[in-house]
Amino acid sequence: MTVWGMVLGAYPRSRLARYTLRDRERGTLDFSQYTSRLLIIHSEIIGVQKAHGLPIVVDGMVDWHDIFRPFIMRWKNVSVNGLLRYFDNNFFYRIPVFTGEPDPLEPVWLPRIRQFKDLAEPSSLKIVLPGPFTFVNLSQNVSDLSKTELAEAITSILKSEIELVKEENVFIQVDEPLVGDRRLSKEEVEEYLDYWNEIASLSSENSAIAIYFDVPQKEVFDVVLESKFKYISVDVIDSKRRAIELLGKTGLPGHVPVLGIVDARRIHEDKLDEELLTMIKKLSKESQEIVLTTTTWLDLIPYTYALKKTKILSKFVDIVSEKLGLEKRILWR
Amino acid sequence: MEYQVPRKFPTTVVGSYPKLEPAKQALRKIRKKQATPDELRDLFVEAIRGVVEDHLWAGVDIISDGEQTREDMVVYFAERMNGYMPGEWTRIFDNVYFRKPIIYGKVEWPEPLTVEDWKIASSFAEGRPVKGILTGPYTMLEWSFDLYYGDRREAIIDLAKELRKEIEALVNAGAKYIQIDEPALSTRPWKEEADIVKEALKIMLYGLDVKKIVHICFGKIEYILPYILEFPVDQFDLEFKNSNFRLLPYLKEYGYDKELGYGVIDVHTTQIESVDEIVEDIEKIMNLGILSPEKIYIDPDCGLKRLPREIARQKLKNMVEAAKIAREKW
Ligand SMILES: [Zn+2]
């Protein structure tokens, strides 16, 4: 039985990153300068995660303005509209507007994986994709496509992203934060189970679905449990009581729990209390593997704190390994 | 001279107004640390006077100082309260950031923070009432980082106790309308959150003989509506226009009977609502048959700060015209 850690998603922008993006927008940085600066920025972030013994690392994704933007920028028939609040954060994303069937001009992940693969060694890289449920429901659809057709089209593009990196030994994570919305009913998500399974079955041994910002109702979570994703990631801190209740009730039969126990939206020093340890202990009896992660992406806090949170995550892996007698896994392969 | 606020459909504003040139200049200097707010008082006075003149030109009954000295509704208070320190850059969207404030100690109200601006606005208001407006404790916490309390309720209650002192200072200065802005509440529309805010509002507003208003905007307000009806306030000021009056049937469903700040001006579009359009929108709430015209305050959805001044002015003027027609009709 093993325990390991990974950061859920993007890192915030350091001063260098902010200036790099600004200068590129202003046109004072040419493309090759821009890419080489980004390489330095991403290398640092990858290096931090490696140094903390995380077997799966993210490249940092500091050039992503929001979870949808890198995708829609590379797809035809999608544009961006105004800003909308992103869940309960004081952060805003630009609403994707679908004017026709989305058509990818180039992939998002393949070039990144090629660029960062060697840097990440001996750790492996993770690709993060916005899930079809969240994508469709946080977008505006002014095309002739029905909602179902749009979901199908998006799913098919996401699948092609995975197909392209299939040989690269990457970890695949599909983010469905909207599934965490406690107001959802089973009926609203059920339709997406097929899409999730299409995605998950491409890489069933190393794919995860990530739910965060809130904790879903049990009936909604039951739909997620039916999915073929081996790993299911849940935000345990934002609504701790509800998360512990949900996971305590059902566990995650047939799946590996990925527990968001480092608060990625707040900057205090996290504590691994007895209540959390008890929950982890219980879950570890039902699974060969336990994964610890951040509650969400780290990009909602300043950069220095994101580095601290990475360190805390790594410390938590050590504590869990020691206290529960689980072997700490530092290599993915 | 006392101004007579119309009995039916009084018109008002939510608070912020486009930053006028002198205020922009002053804020720029403060940002670059070339001067302190006190040294730039004259510029702010000029800006506030401009805002009040626009409000008077449009004919708004209950006006504001336009929040000309506040660059951000949370940072303004955080920078001035003890227990807060400036944070590091946190992203808001795209490549745009703000220094999200950090609570690092017990929060304390040091001195009046908005009273001076309120007094300046009042001095130009020709007797019209000026709203005293402050950011509420829930939003103050949610849009800051907390390194001190660790417990959200505790932090919110402490903030409420301190912000009560600001309200008392405004009331002592003569403010008759107090508005607490809680935009963050609509992002977490759960009962347990609303309960904390209710407790905070009791602390802030207990025993005060003023019009007590809470402004909440955007997000799914229908989810919290049943809980906030128990808040100890006279009026909710809510956004309607931008969400195409989606909220109206819920008011009826939940038996809404407080006064209502009825948002009929979309602050996110530069398209100016015509007088007829606004009258029709007033008709929508009158057709519900739940509130009398005395309980309906006509105003924009939210602060006007993101609009060009000319547009903001004209929107307010049409709003006032529409309210006049509504007073004849109902
Ligand atoms: Zn507002």
XYZ file of C-alpha atoms and ligand atoms in Angstrom:
664
model
C 0.000 0.000 0.000
C 1.349 3.333 -1.068
C 0.835 7.021 -0.626
C 1.986 9.776 -2.955
C 1.278 13.398 -3.721
C 0.616 15.665 -6.657
C -0.426 19.278 -7.103
C -3.867 19.497 -8.639
C -3.287 22.126 -11.313
C -1.717 25.388 -12.388
C 0.693 27.517 -10.367
C 0.316 31.270 -9.966
C 2.549 33.698 -11.799
C 5.811 34.862 -10.332
C 6.912 38.424 -11.000
C 8.900 37.191 -13.992
C 5.844 35.390 -15.316
C 3.608 38.437 -14.938
C 6.088 40.641 -16.747
C 6.703 38.054 -19.438
C 3.014 37.827 -20.261
C 2.615 41.581 -20.100
C 5.563 42.212 -22.390
C 4.313 39.626 -24.851
C 0.867 41.279 -24.879
C 2.486 44.654 -25.473
C 4.535 43.197 -28.288
C 7.889 44.070 -26.727
C 8.897 40.414 -26.474
C 9.197 38.334 -29.620
C 7.988 34.773 -29.771
C 11.338 33.098 -29.157
C 12.150 35.360 -26.211
C 8.696 34.678 -24.870
C 9.013 30.896 -25.128
C 12.464 30.818 -23.623
C 11.315 32.906 -20.663
C 8.316 30.651 -20.197
C 10.660 27.689 -20.231
C 12.621 29.163 -17.329
C 9.419 29.868 -15.406
C 7.957 26.416 -15.950
C 11.281 24.719 -15.219
C 11.384 26.322 -11.802
C 7.879 25.093 -11.007
C 8.608 21.578 -12.219
C 11.837 21.618 -10.240
C 10.073 22.578 -7.022
C 7.667 19.671 -7.326
C 10.469 17.227 -8.114
C 12.480 18.478 -5.180
C 9.519 17.682 -2.963
C 9.334 14.128 -4.177
C 6.133 14.301 -6.182
C 6.055 11.486 -8.752
C 3.513 13.295 -10.947
C 4.129 16.960 -11.677
C 2.280 19.704 -13.517
C 4.209 21.998 -15.821
C 2.706 24.994 -13.997
C 0.484 26.190 -16.825
C 1.293 29.795 -15.953
C 0.432 30.937 -19.469
C -3.166 29.783 -19.070
C -5.520 32.671 -18.322
C -8.199 30.214 -17.277
C -8.949 26.525 -17.681
C -10.745 26.964 -21.012
C -8.644 29.602 -22.734
C -5.715 27.544 -24.099
C -8.207 25.203 -25.687
C -10.609 27.661 -27.246
C -7.705 29.743 -28.545
C -6.738 26.734 -30.622
C -10.229 25.787 -31.728
C -12.190 27.216 -34.611
C -15.797 28.356 -34.037
C -15.229 29.435 -30.458
C -14.554 32.944 -29.266
C -14.411 34.554 -25.845
C -16.943 36.883 -24.354
C -17.011 38.958 -21.175
C -15.793 37.986 -17.760
C -17.765 35.871 -15.369
C -17.009 34.973 -11.778
C -15.340 31.558 -11.570
C -17.290 29.700 -8.906
C -17.045 31.436 -5.534
C -13.613 32.917 -6.212
C -12.694 36.535 -6.570
C -11.382 35.441 -9.959
C -13.035 35.731 -13.348
C -12.830 33.620 -16.484
C -13.812 34.599 -19.990
C -16.946 32.868 -21.177
C -16.304 30.643 -24.207
C -18.848 31.323 -26.926
C -19.472 28.488 -29.361
C -20.633 29.731 -32.739
C -20.379 26.390 -34.513
C -18.885 22.963 -34.083
C -15.496 23.386 -32.387
C -12.625 22.341 -34.592
C -9.077 22.114 -33.220
C -6.322 23.783 -35.227
C -3.573 22.392 -33.022
C -3.336 20.437 -29.778
C -2.712 22.078 -26.412
C -0.813 19.335 -24.649
C 1.393 17.542 -27.142
C 3.881 20.402 -27.586
C 3.992 21.020 -23.853
C 4.671 17.378 -23.071
C 7.449 17.297 -25.661
C 8.946 20.424 -24.183
C 8.792 19.461 -20.515
C 9.099 15.697 -20.524
C 12.851 15.541 -20.036
C 12.810 18.317 -17.495
C 10.278 16.441 -15.426
C 12.381 13.260 -15.250
C 12.352 11.161 -13.121
C 8.864 12.414 -12.340
C 6.111 12.130 -14.917
C 3.952 14.903 -16.263
C 0.257 15.366 -15.839
C -2.079 16.788 -18.432
C -5.166 18.622 -17.205
C -8.289 18.916 -19.319
C -11.487 20.830 -18.625
C -14.201 18.189 -18.409
C -17.150 18.267 -20.820
C -19.758 18.898 -18.136
C -18.032 21.995 -16.770
C -16.999 23.138 -20.235
C -20.491 23.012 -21.710
C -22.232 24.523 -18.729
C -19.814 27.392 -18.214
C -19.935 28.336 -21.897
C -22.412 30.098 -24.085
C -23.753 28.180 -27.048
C -24.999 30.317 -29.906
C -24.378 27.638 -32.540
C -26.907 25.343 -34.152
C -25.559 22.486 -32.072
C -27.702 21.102 -29.287
C -26.147 20.928 -25.838
C -25.628 17.206 -26.334
C -23.955 17.701 -29.692
C -21.676 20.299 -28.177
C -20.761 17.963 -25.331
C -19.993 15.241 -27.865
C -17.840 17.565 -29.936
C -15.857 18.738 -26.916
C -15.418 15.188 -25.669
C -14.073 14.118 -29.011
C -11.475 16.908 -29.017
C -10.434 16.108 -25.455
C -9.994 12.489 -26.499
C -7.740 13.532 -29.347
C -5.604 15.495 -26.864
C -5.095 12.259 -24.932
C -4.534 10.099 -28.009
C -1.690 12.376 -29.049
C 0.225 11.965 -25.786
C -0.697 8.358 -25.168
C 2.830 7.071 -25.683
C 4.353 9.609 -23.320
C 3.545 7.993 -19.983
C 1.584 10.983 -18.731
C -1.062 11.151 -16.047
C -4.428 12.410 -17.259
C -6.724 14.552 -15.186
C -10.170 15.705 -16.232
C -11.379 18.642 -14.162
C -15.070 18.836 -13.393
C -15.342 21.485 -10.667
C -18.979 22.108 -11.528
C -19.829 18.557 -10.480
C -19.034 19.691 -6.944
C -21.913 22.145 -6.955
C -24.184 20.941 -4.179
C -27.261 22.233 -5.999
C -26.900 19.771 -8.877
C -29.194 16.821 -9.274
C -28.281 13.378 -10.489
C -30.203 13.925 -13.721
C -28.052 16.903 -14.656
C -24.800 14.940 -14.623
C -25.931 11.463 -15.607
C -25.848 12.241 -19.290
C -22.134 12.963 -18.991
C -21.175 9.575 -17.622
C -20.801 8.240 -21.153
C -18.530 11.109 -22.138
C -16.388 10.621 -19.064
C -16.094 6.948 -19.792
C -15.093 7.559 -23.383
C -12.281 9.745 -22.077
C -11.305 7.526 -19.159
C -11.164 4.326 -21.186
C -8.388 5.764 -23.344
C -6.076 5.559 -20.390
C -7.950 3.853 -17.614
C -4.951 3.060 -15.388
C -3.738 6.609 -15.069
C -6.692 8.906 -15.390
C -8.425 10.988 -12.776
C -11.521 13.093 -12.493
C -11.134 16.110 -10.225
C -14.021 17.720 -8.363
C -13.394 20.823 -6.306
C -14.589 24.078 -4.709
C -17.482 22.244 -3.118
C -18.661 18.742 -2.278
C -21.349 17.122 -4.438
C -24.533 15.560 -3.152
C -24.289 11.836 -2.618
C -26.570 11.017 -5.568
C -24.335 13.063 -7.854
C -21.187 11.519 -6.429
C -22.669 8.084 -7.052
C -22.685 8.903 -10.767
C -19.001 9.816 -10.550
C -18.322 6.519 -8.784
C -19.820 4.708 -11.756
C -17.211 6.248 -14.047
C -14.150 4.411 -15.316
C -11.658 6.915 -13.951
C -9.306 5.016 -11.704
C -8.600 8.106 -9.595
C -11.250 10.396 -8.138
C -10.162 13.646 -6.607
C -12.274 15.372 -3.981
C -11.800 18.728 -2.239
C -11.775 17.735 1.418
C -11.118 21.109 3.015
C -13.542 23.664 1.597
C -16.564 21.920 3.082
C -14.720 19.602 5.403
C -17.715 18.317 7.311
C -19.631 17.474 4.147
C -16.575 15.909 2.507
C -15.811 13.670 5.467
C -19.446 12.671 5.660
C -19.597 11.837 1.959
C -16.356 9.872 1.872
C -17.144 8.208 5.170
C -20.518 7.068 3.918
C -19.572 5.529 0.617
C -15.806 5.417 0.449
C -14.622 5.210 -3.142
C -15.212 1.580 -4.050
C -13.204 0.556 -7.085
C -11.338 3.853 -7.263
C -8.222 5.379 -5.808
C -8.980 8.380 -3.586
C -7.175 11.596 -4.418
C -7.707 13.780 -1.385
C -7.461 17.534 -1.628
C -6.179 18.231 1.869
C -3.868 21.192 1.293
C -5.972 24.330 1.046
C -5.035 25.913 -2.265
C -7.256 28.960 -1.877
C -6.034 30.157 1.491
C -2.539 30.945 2.642
C -2.387 29.689 6.222
C -0.163 26.790 7.169
C -2.301 23.652 6.848
C -2.579 21.114 9.624
C -3.176 17.424 9.198
C -5.527 16.878 12.113
C -6.727 13.656 13.678
C -10.053 13.839 11.890
C -8.324 13.888 8.509
C -5.885 11.175 9.498
C -8.732 8.957 10.638
C -10.484 9.445 7.318
C -7.314 8.691 5.356
C -6.707 5.625 7.470
C -10.190 4.344 6.777
C -9.875 4.948 3.042
C -6.437 3.351 2.937
C -7.948 0.087 4.127
C -10.129 -0.008 1.027
C -7.542 1.039 -1.539
C -4.047 -0.067 -2.502
C -3.121 3.527 -2.996
C -3.837 6.943 -1.482
C -3.043 10.173 -3.263
C -2.808 13.513 -1.493
C -3.269 16.746 -3.384
C -4.141 20.425 -3.157
C -7.839 21.313 -2.880
C -7.712 23.027 -6.255
C -5.185 24.672 -8.563
C -2.641 26.806 -6.777
C -3.161 29.819 -9.013
C -5.597 31.608 -6.700
C -2.895 32.500 -4.175
C 0.368 34.430 -4.619
C 3.379 32.564 -5.973
C 5.409 32.425 -2.759
C 2.498 30.800 -0.961
C 2.034 28.281 -3.770
C 5.629 27.193 -3.195
C 4.924 26.854 0.536
C 1.818 24.804 -0.175
C 3.865 22.433 -2.339
C 6.165 21.908 0.599
C 3.230 21.310 2.947
C 1.817 18.732 0.538
C 5.085 16.874 0.527
C 5.224 17.018 4.327
C 1.716 15.573 4.543
C 2.750 12.655 2.339
C 5.587 11.973 4.789
C 3.300 12.178 7.802
C 0.695 9.869 6.305
C 3.359 7.452 5.188
C 4.860 7.355 8.653
C 1.718 7.366 10.779
C -0.278 4.910 8.705
C 2.657 2.769 7.646
C 2.108 3.307 3.935
C 4.984 3.129 1.531
C 5.817 6.496 0.016
C 5.849 6.387 -3.739
C 8.246 8.767 -5.440
C 8.326 7.326 -8.932
C 5.361 6.915 -11.183
C 6.833 4.252 -13.423
C -32.818 72.828 3.986
C -34.399 69.428 4.113
C -35.029 67.721 0.805
C -38.307 65.829 0.489
C -37.600 62.345 -0.834
C -40.639 61.312 -2.900
C -42.934 58.956 -1.068
C -43.337 56.662 -4.065
C -40.487 55.161 -6.098
C -37.616 57.156 -4.574
C -34.583 57.048 -6.835
C -31.110 56.229 -5.589
C -27.702 54.845 -6.548
C -25.820 51.800 -5.322
C -22.690 53.819 -4.676
C -19.733 53.851 -6.989
C -19.489 56.199 -9.952
C -16.904 56.425 -12.749
C -13.685 57.879 -11.337
C -13.563 61.499 -12.375
C -10.289 62.916 -13.654
C -9.080 64.498 -10.382
C -9.728 61.239 -8.511
C -7.879 59.254 -11.176
C -4.933 61.601 -10.874
C -4.910 61.338 -7.104
C -5.175 57.554 -7.058
C -2.351 57.318 -9.565
C -0.121 59.404 -7.330
C -1.013 57.326 -4.295
C -0.265 54.128 -6.179
C 3.128 55.472 -7.170
C 3.658 56.565 -3.570
C 4.164 60.166 -4.691
C 1.653 61.489 -2.196
C -0.661 60.445 0.624
C -4.458 60.586 0.387
C -4.479 63.514 2.836
C -2.202 65.584 0.639
C -4.512 64.987 -2.297
C -7.662 65.975 -0.468
C -8.445 68.835 -2.849
C -8.446 66.537 -5.853
C -10.833 64.134 -4.149
C -13.103 67.004 -3.071
C -13.269 68.141 -6.664
C -14.094 64.613 -7.832
C -16.802 64.113 -5.225
C -18.309 67.469 -6.136
C -18.422 66.363 -9.782
C -20.210 63.160 -8.847
C -22.761 64.971 -6.712
C -23.362 67.478 -9.494
C -24.072 64.612 -11.892
C -26.463 63.039 -9.416
C -28.257 66.364 -8.951
C -28.337 66.995 -12.702
C -29.967 63.598 -13.202
C -32.344 64.306 -10.314
C -31.490 61.305 -8.113
C -33.151 61.586 -4.689
C -30.754 59.658 -2.451
C -27.206 60.054 -3.669
C -23.648 58.952 -2.875
C -20.086 60.259 -2.913
C -19.370 57.989 -5.884
C -16.668 56.175 -3.890
C -14.081 58.383 -5.551
C -11.387 57.672 -2.966
C -11.863 53.893 -3.078
C -9.792 52.117 -5.665
C -11.225 48.797 -4.546
C -14.099 48.124 -2.182
C -12.130 45.706 0.008
C -8.610 47.095 -0.268
C -9.791 50.591 0.732
C -10.962 49.398 4.145
C -8.217 46.796 4.572
C -5.470 49.365 3.997
C -6.899 51.529 6.743
C -7.886 49.012 9.400
C -5.479 47.647 11.971
C -4.861 43.929 11.726
C -4.629 43.995 7.948
C -1.489 44.131 5.857
C -1.106 44.502 2.107
C -0.864 41.194 0.345
C 1.084 39.980 -2.639
C -0.216 40.040 -6.194
C -3.165 37.757 -6.716
C -4.766 37.348 -10.098
C -8.314 38.550 -10.772
C -8.494 37.703 -14.487
C -6.224 37.426 -17.530
C -2.979 39.152 -16.586
C -4.644 41.520 -14.103
C -3.888 41.344 -10.389
C -4.636 42.996 -7.107
C -2.858 42.940 -3.796
C -5.263 40.732 -1.926
C -5.132 41.989 1.658
C -4.048 39.729 4.498
C -5.520 39.682 7.985
C -2.558 39.073 10.277
C -3.907 40.289 13.613
C -7.065 41.219 15.401
C -8.932 43.648 13.182
C -9.508 47.096 14.615
C -11.269 50.158 13.372
C -8.790 52.996 13.831
C -10.870 56.062 12.998
C -13.692 57.095 10.676
C -12.890 55.831 7.181
C -15.711 57.075 4.997
C -17.209 59.904 7.032
C -15.060 62.621 5.514
C -16.153 61.718 1.981
C -19.747 61.476 3.139
C -19.527 64.978 4.614
C -18.001 66.394 1.444
C -20.752 64.851 -0.670
C -23.387 66.140 1.748
C -21.985 69.653 1.544
C -22.673 69.725 -2.191
C -25.926 67.757 -2.054
C -28.324 70.701 -1.675
C -30.067 68.926 1.135
C -30.473 65.568 -0.556
C -29.608 62.598 1.632
C -26.270 60.893 0.972
C -25.993 57.175 1.617
C -23.306 56.009 4.009
C -21.820 52.987 2.258
C -19.369 50.402 3.486
C -18.155 46.966 2.496
C -19.646 44.298 4.723
C -17.700 41.959 7.001
C -18.492 38.839 4.988
C -17.060 40.303 1.793
C -14.156 41.835 3.732
C -13.176 38.353 4.856
C -13.968 36.403 1.713
C -11.922 38.705 -0.491
C -8.942 38.765 1.867
C -6.567 36.105 3.108
C -6.805 35.262 6.791
C -3.684 34.336 8.714
C -4.996 35.242 12.151
C -8.474 33.962 12.924
C -8.577 30.595 11.222
C -12.287 30.512 11.955
C -14.434 32.321 9.406
C -17.321 33.095 11.693
C -15.055 34.529 14.339
C -13.328 36.766 11.798
C -16.620 37.987 10.338
C -18.057 38.774 13.764
C -14.931 40.688 14.756
C -15.063 42.644 11.514
C -18.739 43.361 12.142
C -17.988 44.731 15.622
C -15.337 47.034 14.220
C -17.363 48.127 11.199
C -20.237 48.971 13.534
C -18.012 51.803 14.762
C -17.822 53.139 11.228
C -21.595 53.010 10.954
C -21.951 54.822 14.274
C -19.557 57.479 13.033
C -21.635 57.926 9.884
C -24.861 58.105 11.875
C -23.341 60.628 14.289
C -22.338 62.728 11.311
C -25.967 62.711 10.211
C -26.311 59.838 7.741
C -29.897 58.627 7.487
C -29.279 55.789 5.043
C -26.680 53.105 5.747
C -25.848 50.573 3.071
C -23.694 47.501 3.638
C -22.339 45.903 0.477
C -22.073 42.123 0.515
C -21.447 41.017 -3.075
C -19.532 37.945 -1.903
C -22.639 36.475 -0.322
C -24.158 35.628 -3.685
C -21.173 33.410 -4.478
C -21.856 31.046 -1.594
C -25.599 31.077 -1.299
C -25.908 28.553 1.517
C -27.969 28.870 4.658
C -24.981 28.531 6.972
C -23.309 31.450 5.227
C -26.445 33.577 5.378
C -26.733 32.793 9.086
C -23.276 34.201 9.757
C -24.160 37.364 7.866
C -27.403 37.677 9.815
C -25.496 37.506 13.069
C -23.014 40.096 11.803
C -25.763 42.450 10.674
C -27.425 42.317 14.072
C -24.179 43.486 15.608
C -23.697 46.213 13.048
C -27.193 47.632 12.943
C -28.733 46.992 16.338
C -30.616 49.928 17.801
C -29.764 52.427 15.072
C -32.505 54.731 13.884
C -31.603 54.835 10.201
C -32.645 53.201 6.985
C -30.721 49.924 6.917
C -29.861 48.570 3.494
C -27.895 45.557 2.271
C -26.720 45.415 -1.327
C -26.049 42.033 -2.924
C -25.395 41.613 -6.595
C -24.953 39.043 -9.319
C -24.823 35.327 -8.792
C -27.807 33.178 -7.986
C -29.550 35.359 -5.423
C -32.687 33.207 -5.553
C -30.802 30.557 -3.583
C -30.194 32.800 -0.590
C -33.403 34.785 -0.800
C -35.349 32.621 1.672
C -32.579 32.974 4.260
C -31.854 36.677 3.935
C -35.475 37.645 4.450
C -34.776 37.275 8.154
C -31.922 39.768 8.131
C -32.472 42.727 10.453
C -32.596 45.296 7.635
C -35.227 47.520 6.060
C -34.186 47.100 2.486
C -32.362 44.817 0.103
C -30.820 46.428 -2.868
C -30.612 43.872 -5.654
C -29.695 43.486 -9.285
C -32.566 42.738 -11.661
C -31.874 44.216 -15.072
C -28.705 42.268 -15.933
C -30.351 38.952 -15.120
C -33.473 39.889 -17.038
C -35.639 40.088 -13.895
C -35.203 36.375 -13.267
C -35.497 37.041 -9.544
C -39.000 38.523 -9.643
C -41.080 35.342 -9.355
C -38.934 34.270 -6.400
C -39.823 37.462 -4.523
C -43.430 36.432 -4.749
C -42.723 32.804 -3.957
C -40.861 33.649 -0.755
C -43.275 36.363 0.323
C -40.815 39.236 0.062
C -42.142 42.183 2.077
C -39.187 44.430 2.863
C -38.336 47.544 0.930
C -36.566 46.800 -2.307
C -33.781 48.599 -4.131
C -34.944 47.616 -7.598
C -32.056 47.487 -10.095
C -33.319 48.676 -13.470
C -30.041 49.885 -14.973
C -27.533 47.377 -16.341
C -24.081 48.505 -15.224
C -22.341 46.110 -17.599
C -23.543 47.631 -20.839
C -23.023 51.083 -22.269
C -26.393 50.901 -23.974
C -28.594 53.491 -22.283
C -31.961 52.183 -21.112
C -34.741 54.351 -22.509
C -37.320 55.953 -20.221
C -40.053 53.747 -21.690
C -37.997 50.624 -21.164
C -37.451 51.497 -17.493
C -41.147 52.257 -16.994
C -41.954 48.859 -18.476
C -39.464 47.270 -16.109
C -41.115 49.011 -13.168
C -44.398 47.671 -14.436
C -43.001 44.150 -14.121
C -42.685 44.439 -10.361
C -45.954 46.304 -10.001
C -47.705 43.488 -11.857
C -46.485 41.047 -9.236
C -48.647 42.882 -6.744
C -46.372 42.255 -3.788
C -44.928 45.681 -2.992
C -46.439 49.134 -2.885
C -44.635 52.017 -4.669
C -43.560 53.338 -1.260
C -41.423 50.245 -0.786
C -39.759 50.287 -4.189
C -36.553 52.294 -4.598
C -35.523 52.682 -8.219
C -31.780 52.347 -8.814
C -29.081 50.714 -10.956
C -28.125 47.031 -10.528
C -24.791 47.891 -8.949
C -22.179 50.640 -8.807
C -21.632 52.546 -12.039
C -17.829 52.682 -11.788
C -17.112 50.720 -14.950
C -19.153 52.958 -17.256
C -17.995 56.100 -19.013
C -19.210 59.160 -17.099
C -21.434 60.442 -19.891
C -23.234 57.123 -20.138
C -23.616 56.808 -16.369
C -25.116 60.299 -16.173
C -27.611 59.693 -18.921
C -28.624 56.323 -17.526
C -29.405 57.980 -14.195
C -31.360 60.763 -15.866
C -33.572 58.321 -17.761
C -34.053 56.348 -14.560
C -35.274 59.453 -12.741
C -37.607 60.367 -15.604
C -39.058 56.864 -15.568
C -39.635 57.030 -11.818
C -41.554 60.302 -12.285
C -43.831 58.637 -14.831
C -44.244 55.652 -12.531
C -45.360 57.950 -9.705
C -48.159 59.230 -11.940
C -49.138 55.759 -13.036
C -49.164 53.935 -9.717
Zn -22.995 45.362 -6.637
